[in-house]
Short mmCIF file of C-alpha atoms and ligand atoms in Angstrom, two decimals:
data_model
loop_
_atom_site.label_atom_id
_atom_site.label_comp_id
_atom_site.label_asym_id
_atom_site.label_seq_id
_atom_site.Cartn_x
_atom_site.Cartn_y
_atom_site.Cartn_z
CA MET A 68 7.83 15.23 3.58
CA SER A 69 11.19 16.17 2.69
CA HIS A 70 13.81 13.71 1.66
CA GLY A 71 16.51 16.56 1.94
CA SER A 72 18.98 15.15 4.31
CA GLY A 73 20.81 12.81 1.38
CA PRO A 74 20.70 9.20 0.78
CA ARG A 75 21.18 6.63 4.10
CA PRO A 76 22.65 3.24 3.04
CA ALA A 77 22.45 0.41 5.56
CA THR A 78 23.62 -3.12 5.61
CA ALA A 79 22.04 -6.80 6.79
CA ARG A 80 23.78 -9.09 7.89
CA LYS A 81 23.21 -12.95 8.77
CA SER A 82 21.40 -13.57 11.36
CA ALA A 83 20.15 -16.38 14.09
CA ASP A 84 16.80 -17.00 15.56
CA LEU A 85 14.48 -14.46 15.27
CA SER A 86 12.39 -14.36 18.29
CA GLY A 87 9.49 -12.31 19.69
CA THR A 88 6.11 -10.89 19.55
CA ILE A 89 5.62 -7.69 17.52
CA ARG A 90 2.61 -5.47 16.73
CA ILE A 91 3.06 -4.21 13.35
CA PRO A 92 1.64 -0.71 12.92
CA GLY A 93 -1.28 0.63 11.03
CA ASP A 94 -2.46 -0.70 7.44
CA LYS A 95 -1.38 2.19 5.19
CA SER A 96 -4.51 1.98 2.88
CA ILE A 97 -6.76 2.23 6.12
CA SER A 98 -5.04 4.96 7.91
CA HIS A 99 -5.29 7.22 4.22
CA ARG A 100 -8.88 6.53 3.81
CA ALA A 101 -9.70 7.23 7.72
CA LEU A 102 -8.47 10.61 7.62
CA MET A 103 -9.91 11.41 4.17
CA LEU A 104 -13.59 10.06 5.16
CA GLY A 105 -13.20 11.57 8.86
CA GLY A 106 -11.96 14.89 7.09
CA LEU A 107 -14.91 14.85 4.87
CA ALA A 108 -17.44 13.91 7.30
CA SER A 109 -20.16 15.61 9.61
CA GLY A 110 -18.72 15.55 13.15
CA GLU A 111 -15.79 13.69 15.04
CA THR A 112 -13.86 10.52 14.00
CA ARG A 113 -11.87 8.88 16.67
CA ILE A 114 -9.12 6.96 15.06
CA THR A 115 -6.87 4.64 17.05
CA GLY A 116 -3.72 2.58 15.50
CA LEU A 117 -3.38 5.01 12.57
CA LEU A 118 -0.04 4.60 10.62
CA GLU A 119 2.05 7.68 11.15
CA GLY A 120 4.27 7.11 8.19
CA ALA A 121 5.07 10.02 5.96
CA ASP A 122 2.93 9.10 3.27
CA VAL A 123 -0.10 9.20 5.88
CA LEU A 124 0.80 12.09 7.45
CA ALA A 125 0.68 14.12 4.17
CA THR A 126 -2.87 12.91 3.35
CA GLY A 127 -3.53 14.68 7.09
CA ARG A 128 -2.13 17.77 6.11
CA ALA A 129 -3.68 17.96 2.77
CA MET A 130 -7.01 17.85 4.51
CA GLN A 131 -6.18 20.04 7.18
CA ALA A 132 -5.56 22.33 4.15
CA MET A 133 -9.04 21.77 2.94
CA GLY A 134 -10.80 22.83 6.41
CA ALA A 135 -10.45 19.54 8.41
CA GLY A 136 -9.57 19.45 12.24
CA ILE A 137 -6.77 16.57 12.97
CA ARG A 138 -5.09 16.56 15.95
CA LYS A 139 -3.18 13.76 17.87
CA GLU A 140 -4.56 13.10 21.42
CA ALA A 141 -2.79 10.51 24.18
CA ASP A 142 -5.14 7.69 23.05
CA GLY A 143 -5.69 8.04 19.08
CA TRP A 144 -6.48 10.88 16.43
CA VAL A 145 -9.23 13.00 16.90
CA VAL A 146 -10.50 14.18 13.15
CA ASN A 147 -13.43 16.93 12.87
CA GLY A 148 -14.73 16.82 9.75
CA VAL A 149 -16.15 19.94 7.45
CA GLY A 150 -19.28 17.60 5.99
CA ASN A 151 -19.66 16.30 2.59
CA GLY A 152 -19.64 18.90 0.04
CA ALA A 153 -18.12 21.56 2.47
CA LEU A 154 -14.01 21.18 1.84
CA LEU A 155 -12.62 24.36 0.95
CA ALA A 156 -9.98 25.54 -1.35
CA PRO A 157 -6.52 24.74 -0.59
CA GLU A 158 -4.15 28.15 -0.42
CA ALA A 159 -1.04 26.00 -1.68
CA PRO A 160 -0.55 23.00 -3.60
CA LEU A 161 -0.91 19.76 -1.64
CA ASP A 162 2.56 17.98 -1.36
CA PHE A 163 1.65 14.61 -1.23
CA GLY A 164 5.54 13.27 -1.16
CA ASN A 165 6.05 9.68 -2.26
CA ALA A 166 2.33 8.63 -1.70
CA GLY A 167 0.40 7.49 -5.36
CA THR A 168 -2.82 6.58 -2.70
CA GLY A 169 -2.94 9.70 -1.07
CA CYS A 170 -2.29 11.73 -3.99
CA ARG A 171 -4.87 9.88 -6.24
CA LEU A 172 -7.68 9.46 -3.77
CA THR A 173 -7.31 12.88 -3.10
CA MET A 174 -7.66 13.77 -6.46
CA GLY A 175 -10.66 12.16 -6.85
CA LEU A 176 -11.80 13.42 -3.42
CA THR A 177 -11.75 17.27 -4.36
CA GLY A 178 -10.70 17.57 -8.14
CA VAL A 179 -14.66 17.43 -8.77
CA TYR A 180 -14.91 20.76 -6.43
CA ASP A 181 -15.40 24.19 -8.42
CA PHE A 182 -12.11 25.24 -7.22
CA GLU A 183 -8.59 24.83 -7.86
CA THR A 184 -6.28 22.14 -6.47
CA VAL A 185 -2.87 21.89 -7.50
CA PHE A 186 -0.94 18.64 -6.60
CA THR A 187 2.96 17.52 -6.17
CA GLY A 188 4.77 15.07 -5.13
CA ASP A 189 8.74 13.64 -4.78
CA ALA A 190 10.98 12.71 -7.81
CA SER A 191 9.20 9.27 -7.70
CA LEU A 192 5.60 10.58 -7.58
CA SER A 193 6.48 12.71 -10.23
CA ARG A 194 7.28 9.51 -12.64
CA ARG A 195 3.92 7.91 -11.77
CA PRO A 196 1.26 7.70 -14.09
CA MET A 197 -2.03 9.94 -13.20
CA ALA A 198 -4.12 9.29 -16.75
CA ARG A 199 -5.76 6.20 -15.06
CA VAL A 200 -7.60 8.71 -12.36
CA LEU A 201 -7.42 12.18 -14.53
CA GLY A 202 -9.53 10.19 -17.56
CA PRO A 203 -12.82 9.41 -15.39
CA LEU A 204 -12.42 12.92 -13.26
CA ARG A 205 -12.35 14.61 -17.05
CA GLU A 206 -15.48 12.59 -17.80
CA MET A 207 -17.07 14.16 -14.75
CA GLY A 208 -16.42 17.74 -15.98
CA VAL A 209 -12.97 18.35 -14.17
CA GLN A 210 -10.46 20.65 -16.06
CA VAL A 211 -7.07 19.27 -15.98
CA ARG A 212 -3.57 20.93 -16.39
CA ALA A 213 -0.55 18.70 -16.08
CA ALA A 214 2.95 17.74 -17.16
CA ALA A 215 3.60 15.95 -19.91
CA GLY A 216 1.89 12.29 -20.18
CA ASP A 217 -0.37 13.32 -17.37
CA ARG A 218 2.11 13.93 -14.74
CA LEU A 219 2.69 15.70 -11.48
CA PRO A 220 2.41 18.46 -11.13
CA VAL A 221 -1.25 18.54 -11.87
CA THR A 222 -3.87 21.20 -11.39
CA LEU A 223 -7.37 20.18 -11.21
CA ARG A 224 -10.48 22.32 -11.25
CA GLY A 225 -14.24 21.23 -10.77
CA PRO A 226 -17.19 22.20 -12.62
CA LYS A 227 -20.03 23.89 -11.28
CA THR A 228 -22.02 20.35 -10.73
CA PRO A 229 -19.61 16.93 -11.65
CA THR A 230 -21.56 14.39 -13.88
CA PRO A 231 -21.72 11.34 -12.28
CA ILE A 232 -20.49 8.13 -14.41
CA THR A 233 -19.94 4.87 -14.62
CA CYS A 234 -16.31 3.77 -15.24
CA ARG A 235 -15.32 0.68 -15.77
CA VAL A 236 -11.55 0.57 -14.26
CA PRO A 237 -9.13 -0.33 -16.86
CA VAL A 238 -6.40 -1.55 -14.52
CA ALA A 239 -6.89 -3.88 -11.62
CA SER A 240 -6.08 -0.66 -8.92
CA ALA A 241 -7.95 -0.18 -5.75
CA GLN A 242 -6.77 3.84 -6.11
CA VAL A 243 -8.53 4.01 -9.52
CA LYS A 244 -11.60 2.53 -7.93
CA SER A 245 -11.52 4.77 -4.86
CA ALA A 246 -10.62 8.44 -6.55
CA VAL A 247 -13.84 7.49 -8.78
CA LEU A 248 -16.14 6.90 -5.71
CA LEU A 249 -14.64 9.86 -3.95
CA ALA A 250 -15.60 11.83 -6.82
CA GLY A 251 -18.67 10.63 -6.72
CA LEU A 252 -19.53 11.46 -3.50
CA ASN A 253 -19.72 15.17 -4.84
CA ALA A 254 -21.65 14.32 -7.77
CA PRO A 255 -25.53 14.77 -7.91
CA GLY A 256 -27.17 10.87 -9.11
CA ILE A 257 -25.40 7.57 -9.17
CA THR A 258 -21.97 6.81 -10.03
CA THR A 259 -20.85 3.66 -10.66
CA VAL A 260 -17.93 1.68 -10.75
CA ILE A 261 -17.65 -1.55 -12.49
CA GLU A 262 -14.76 -4.06 -11.09
CA PRO A 263 -13.57 -7.05 -13.42
CA ILE A 264 -10.82 -8.07 -10.91
CA MET A 265 -11.65 -7.28 -6.96
CA THR A 266 -9.14 -5.09 -5.66
CA ARG A 267 -9.09 -3.92 -1.65
CA ASP A 268 -12.55 -3.10 -0.61
CA HIS A 269 -11.59 -0.54 2.16
CA THR A 270 -12.81 2.14 0.51
CA GLU A 271 -16.49 0.52 0.07
CA ARG A 272 -16.30 -0.84 3.37
CA MET A 273 -15.35 2.46 5.42
CA LEU A 274 -17.97 4.56 2.66
CA LYS A 275 -20.55 2.41 4.20
CA GLY A 276 -19.48 2.53 7.64
CA PHE A 277 -19.47 6.40 7.52
CA GLY A 278 -23.33 6.05 6.19
CA ALA A 279 -22.92 6.69 2.24
CA ALA A 280 -25.82 4.99 0.28
CA LEU A 281 -23.34 2.15 -1.26
CA SER A 282 -24.58 -0.99 -2.83
CA VAL A 283 -22.03 -3.87 -4.39
CA GLU A 284 -23.27 -6.42 -6.99
CA THR A 285 -20.84 -9.39 -8.09
CA ASP A 286 -22.23 -11.14 -11.14
CA VAL A 287 -21.10 -14.89 -11.85
CA SER A 288 -18.09 -13.94 -13.40
CA GLY A 289 -16.91 -12.17 -10.58
CA VAL A 290 -16.87 -8.59 -12.11
CA ARG A 291 -18.36 -6.34 -9.09
CA LYS A 292 -20.64 -3.28 -9.95
CA ILE A 293 -20.32 -0.95 -7.13
CA ARG A 294 -23.12 1.89 -7.08
CA LEU A 295 -22.68 5.14 -5.09
CA GLU A 296 -25.54 7.89 -4.37
CA GLY A 297 -23.77 11.12 -4.33
CA ARG A 298 -24.30 14.03 -2.01
CA GLY A 299 -25.75 12.16 0.95
CA LYS A 300 -24.47 12.79 4.54
CA LEU A 301 -21.25 11.19 5.81
CA THR A 302 -21.08 11.16 9.91
CA GLY A 303 -17.88 10.85 11.75
CA GLN A 304 -17.05 7.14 13.15
CA GLU A 305 -14.75 5.12 15.40
CA ILE A 306 -12.21 3.69 13.51
CA ASP A 307 -9.54 1.31 14.99
CA VAL A 308 -6.94 0.53 12.23
CA PRO A 309 -5.70 -3.29 11.95
CA GLY A 310 -2.01 -3.73 11.31
CA ASP A 311 -0.75 -3.11 7.67
CA PRO A 312 -0.08 -7.29 5.94
CA SER A 313 2.30 -5.18 3.59
CA SER A 314 4.45 -4.22 6.06
CA ALA A 315 3.88 -7.71 8.13
CA ALA A 316 5.43 -9.20 4.91
CA PHE A 317 8.85 -8.49 5.97
CA PRO A 318 9.29 -9.60 9.33
CA LEU A 319 7.27 -12.42 7.97
CA VAL A 320 9.82 -13.57 5.33
CA ALA A 321 12.63 -13.00 7.48
CA ALA A 322 11.38 -15.81 9.72
CA LEU A 323 10.70 -18.24 7.50
CA ILE A 324 14.12 -17.86 6.02
CA VAL A 325 16.53 -17.08 8.93
CA PRO A 326 17.17 -20.41 10.42
CA GLY A 327 15.95 -21.33 13.87
CA SER A 328 13.41 -18.49 14.03
CA ASP A 329 10.02 -18.57 15.49
CA ILE A 330 7.88 -15.11 15.68
CA THR A 331 4.46 -14.30 16.28
CA ILE A 332 3.17 -10.97 14.55
CA THR A 333 -0.22 -9.94 16.25
CA ASN A 334 -3.05 -7.37 14.90
CA VAL A 335 -2.58 -8.39 11.60
CA LEU A 336 -5.27 -6.79 8.70
CA MET A 337 -6.40 -10.30 6.78
CA ASN A 338 -8.96 -9.06 4.74
CA PRO A 339 -9.22 -11.64 1.90
CA THR A 340 -8.09 -8.88 -0.64
CA ARG A 341 -4.75 -8.73 1.10
CA THR A 342 -3.80 -12.19 1.74
CA GLY A 343 -2.43 -13.63 -1.24
CA LEU A 344 1.06 -13.34 -0.26
CA VAL A 345 0.18 -15.64 3.09
CA LEU A 346 -1.54 -18.00 1.15
CA THR A 347 1.25 -18.35 -1.67
CA LEU A 348 4.23 -18.50 1.02
CA LYS A 349 1.97 -21.43 2.95
CA GLU A 350 1.64 -22.78 -0.65
CA MET A 351 5.69 -22.74 -0.32
CA GLY A 352 5.71 -24.91 2.96
CA GLY A 353 5.86 -21.66 4.99
CA GLU A 354 4.68 -22.68 8.38
CA ILE A 355 2.37 -19.79 9.37
CA GLU A 356 -0.44 -20.33 11.75
CA VAL A 357 -3.27 -18.18 11.76
CA ILE A 358 -4.12 -17.56 15.52
CA ASP A 359 -7.14 -15.89 16.92
CA SER A 360 -9.10 -14.90 13.76
CA ARG A 361 -11.62 -11.94 14.85
CA GLN A 362 -13.10 -9.10 13.72
CA VAL A 363 -12.03 -5.67 14.16
CA GLY A 364 -13.97 -2.35 13.48
CA GLY A 365 -15.57 -4.50 10.14
CA GLU A 366 -11.94 -5.99 9.05
CA ASP A 367 -10.83 -9.29 9.52
CA VAL A 368 -7.43 -9.62 12.04
CA ALA A 369 -5.53 -12.44 13.15
CA ASP A 370 -2.05 -13.05 14.61
CA LEU A 371 0.39 -14.65 12.64
CA ARG A 372 3.05 -17.08 14.27
CA VAL A 373 5.58 -18.23 12.04
CA ARG A 374 8.76 -20.53 11.92
CA HIS A 375 11.72 -20.81 9.87
CA SER A 376 10.59 -23.23 7.05
CA GLU A 377 11.91 -25.13 4.42
CA LEU A 378 10.71 -23.30 1.15
CA SER A 379 9.86 -24.69 -2.34
CA GLY A 380 9.58 -22.64 -5.24
CA VAL A 381 5.88 -22.19 -6.80
CA THR A 382 3.99 -21.08 -9.57
CA VAL A 383 1.66 -17.98 -8.24
CA PRO A 384 -1.57 -18.34 -10.44
CA GLU A 385 -1.95 -14.89 -12.21
CA GLU A 386 -5.21 -13.90 -10.57
CA ARG A 387 -4.14 -13.65 -7.34
CA ALA A 388 -1.37 -10.48 -8.48
CA ALA A 389 -4.49 -8.19 -7.27
CA SER A 390 -4.31 -9.53 -3.42
CA MET A 391 -0.49 -9.44 -3.12
CA ILE A 392 0.22 -6.67 -5.57
CA ASP A 393 2.77 -4.71 -2.90
CA GLU A 394 4.16 -8.20 -1.41
CA TYR A 395 6.02 -9.20 -4.62
CA PRO A 396 9.32 -7.68 -3.73
CA ALA A 397 9.04 -9.56 -0.18
CA LEU A 398 8.06 -12.97 -2.15
CA ALA A 399 11.16 -12.76 -4.75
CA ILE A 400 13.10 -12.61 -1.26
CA ALA A 401 11.54 -15.88 -0.09
CA ALA A 402 11.80 -17.46 -3.16
CA ALA A 403 15.75 -16.67 -3.47
CA PHE A 404 15.76 -19.14 -0.68
CA ALA A 405 13.61 -21.69 -2.00
CA GLU A 406 14.29 -25.17 -3.35
CA GLY A 407 13.39 -24.80 -7.00
CA ALA A 408 11.79 -21.72 -9.59
CA THR A 409 9.25 -19.65 -8.40
CA VAL A 410 7.32 -18.43 -11.28
CA MET A 411 5.18 -15.05 -10.79
CA ALA A 412 3.13 -13.53 -13.88
CA GLY A 413 0.67 -10.89 -14.17
CA LEU A 414 2.80 -8.28 -12.75
CA GLY A 415 2.59 -5.48 -15.52
CA GLU A 416 1.53 -3.07 -12.45
CA LEU A 417 4.42 -3.38 -10.76
CA ARG A 418 6.41 -1.32 -13.06
CA VAL A 419 4.59 1.61 -11.66
CA LYS A 420 4.69 1.71 -8.48
CA GLU A 421 7.04 3.58 -6.23
CA SER A 422 9.72 2.51 -8.86
CA ASP A 423 9.91 0.01 -11.51
CA ARG A 424 9.43 -2.79 -8.80
CA LEU A 425 9.86 -5.27 -11.31
CA SER A 426 13.24 -4.44 -12.40
CA ALA A 427 14.55 -2.83 -9.45
CA VAL A 428 13.61 -6.54 -7.87
CA ALA A 429 15.23 -8.55 -10.66
CA GLU A 430 18.58 -6.21 -10.81
CA GLY A 431 18.84 -6.36 -6.56
CA LEU A 432 18.74 -10.07 -6.88
CA THR A 433 21.07 -10.38 -9.64
CA LEU A 434 23.68 -8.13 -7.59
CA ASN A 435 23.41 -10.41 -4.82
CA GLY A 436 23.65 -13.53 -6.83
CA VAL A 437 20.33 -14.88 -7.71
CA ASP A 438 19.33 -16.53 -10.58
CA CYS A 439 16.25 -14.63 -12.00
CA GLU A 440 14.70 -13.85 -15.12
CA GLU A 441 12.75 -10.67 -15.46
CA GLY A 442 10.27 -10.40 -18.20
CA ALA A 443 7.92 -7.87 -19.59
CA ALA A 444 5.15 -8.50 -16.73
CA SER A 445 6.82 -11.78 -15.21
CA LEU A 446 9.70 -12.74 -12.90
CA VAL A 447 11.39 -16.30 -12.19
CA VAL A 448 13.31 -16.83 -9.54
CA CYS A 449 15.56 -19.66 -8.96
CA GLY A 450 16.31 -20.02 -5.19
CA ARG A 451 19.20 -21.32 -3.43
CA PRO A 452 18.23 -23.05 0.25
CA GLY A 453 20.54 -21.80 2.85
CA GLY A 454 21.81 -18.76 0.93
CA LYS A 455 25.03 -20.16 0.35
CA GLY A 456 26.75 -17.64 -2.20
CA LEU A 457 24.25 -15.08 -2.15
CA GLY A 458 24.98 -11.49 -1.22
CA SER A 459 27.50 -8.99 -2.06
CA ALA A 460 31.05 -10.04 -0.42
CA SER A 461 31.94 -6.32 -2.15
CA GLY A 462 29.27 -4.61 -0.83
CA ALA A 463 27.85 -3.34 -3.91
CA ALA A 464 24.59 -1.98 -2.99
CA VAL A 465 21.01 -2.34 -4.29
CA LYS A 466 19.41 0.75 -5.85
CA THR A 467 16.21 1.42 -3.68
CA HIS A 468 15.08 4.42 -6.40
CA LEU A 469 13.04 5.77 -3.61
CA ASP A 470 11.15 2.80 -2.76
CA HIS A 471 10.39 1.66 0.79
CA ARG A 472 9.27 -1.76 -0.42
CA ILE A 473 12.91 -2.58 -2.18
CA ALA A 474 14.75 -1.52 0.59
CA MET A 475 12.94 -3.20 2.98
CA SER A 476 12.86 -6.49 1.15
CA PHE A 477 16.91 -6.57 0.44
CA LEU A 478 17.44 -5.57 4.24
CA VAL A 479 15.51 -8.99 4.78
CA MET A 480 17.36 -10.72 2.25
CA GLY A 481 20.72 -9.82 4.16
CA LEU A 482 19.43 -11.94 7.27
CA ALA A 483 19.57 -15.26 5.76
CA SER A 484 22.26 -14.60 2.74
CA GLU A 485 25.90 -15.83 3.13
CA HIS A 486 27.20 -12.59 2.62
CA PRO A 487 25.74 -9.40 3.58
CA VAL A 488 23.28 -7.17 1.57
CA THR A 489 23.59 -3.31 1.39
CA VAL A 490 20.85 -0.75 0.04
CA ASP A 491 21.72 2.29 -1.21
CA ASP A 492 18.93 4.28 0.71
CA VAL A 493 16.91 3.44 3.80
CA SER A 494 15.41 7.24 4.68
CA MET A 495 11.83 6.05 2.44
CA ILE A 496 11.18 3.09 4.75
CA ALA A 497 9.97 5.60 6.64
CA THR A 498 6.57 6.35 4.39
CA SER A 499 4.79 3.01 5.43
CA PHE A 500 7.23 1.58 7.91
CA PRO A 501 9.01 3.80 10.34
CA GLU A 502 9.46 1.38 12.89
CA PHE A 503 11.03 -1.28 10.63
CA THR A 504 14.60 -1.28 11.48
CA GLU A 505 13.96 -0.98 15.64
CA MET A 506 11.26 -3.78 15.11
CA MET A 507 13.58 -6.12 12.84
CA THR A 508 16.33 -5.61 15.54
CA GLY A 509 14.56 -6.40 18.19
CA LEU A 510 13.54 -10.01 17.05
CA GLY A 511 17.56 -10.05 16.44
CA ALA A 512 17.99 -9.06 13.05
CA LYS A 513 21.53 -7.45 12.40
CA ILE A 514 20.67 -4.38 10.17
CA GLU A 515 22.76 -1.17 11.15
C1 S3P B 160 -3.82 1.18 -2.89
C2 S3P B 160 -3.67 0.28 -3.98
C3 S3P B 160 -2.27 -0.47 -4.76
C4 S3P B 160 -1.53 -0.61 -3.82
C5 S3P B 160 -0.76 0.60 -3.04
C6 S3P B 160 -2.52 1.09 -2.02
C7 S3P B 160 -4.91 1.47 -2.06
O1 S3P B 160 -2.04 0.64 -5.54
O2 S3P B 160 -0.09 -0.70 -4.61
O3 S3P B 160 0.34 0.63 -2.32
O4 S3P B 160 -4.60 1.78 -1.09
O5 S3P B 160 -5.53 1.84 -2.82
P1 S3P B 160 -2.92 0.78 -7.45
O6 S3P B 160 -4.50 0.70 -7.35
O7 S3P B 160 -2.36 1.31 -7.87
O8 S3P B 160 -2.66 -0.98 -7.71
#
């Protein structure tokens, strides 16, 4: 996506009684993987509920550039895959815009092919570390040319025959795990990923669904060993993408902090590797009712009824971080309206997201009158129930640093603060949740 139209600021103001029912757009992680595996598998994959955000569309364009047929029909997306091992060399650099998941997973998917692929991205993605993926790829025999510090732009060229490896993921990262597994699809023999801390498992689930020979063993201490047999056949599937819990986080927190609110969010993915925020908010006293738990396409899904609640600060267990890694900015906003302190630790990975989210959140909170303390990998937020004195009477804008989740979090904050909250740019929201402003204003939120 081009971000050439310049920054677009927006302001959120104190609102009352958010109400209504919304259906959150498709999960970003599952949407990327659906286009990738659909584009790789033999035959046709039909996808309903695909997130049509800029990040996912960039992955779709990359798969098209490597030979996949992808088109939108009235009832969903249709992908015609090339067959495992049969991707074509892209003629131009693959531009992933703001999307770390699309970029890193595709590096695994095509980096091991015996042709050259160039990866580029926007200013945010070009600052993010790629060594975590490039290291294992180098071990598999991939030649790498990269900007200083293993950053984008990156050029990859695979060997004639990639070597299957055993990789112990160095940080809790589903992107690293997934990149290695996707690379393993094109390596003869068994590729093994050892995952000491479980992260979202959509890649494993979907690979199995497409027919890959993949097994997972979990030992008594919770360490997972994922084994994938390379060069097997993948067959097109029907995929129904559930709603993204990382997007649901924003209306969810908004309803908890705006007095009088009562909303229902339908079709939310409840995979246990993604539910850390719901669990934490319930511990804080949030009235979140999980309704009609069901299975959709091999994933747990439910509707959430959320009512305004008196929240209290909690200490979030460090080991929960992987199951809510994208939700800390939204949690920090809930914490700003809770009685007492909320302590969050184990947040080192937040420093290498679309922005340095730890400092972006701390700066935004401080700017809007919230008492907080940023540590090297921790954040403590002392809340003010009712939001008295919070926000910025002068209209000073939160710096979003090309980060969609910083923009959405602070707009949510403004709905319950005494003074308005302004963010410097909302254009990046389109990367993950293009309908955000419309959906929130439909519930009664004042955002303009
Ligand atoms: C994702 C994994 C997480 C998450 C990102 C999506 C994925 O990143 O933050 O938004 O789809 O695999 P890391 O693997 O870097 O933790």
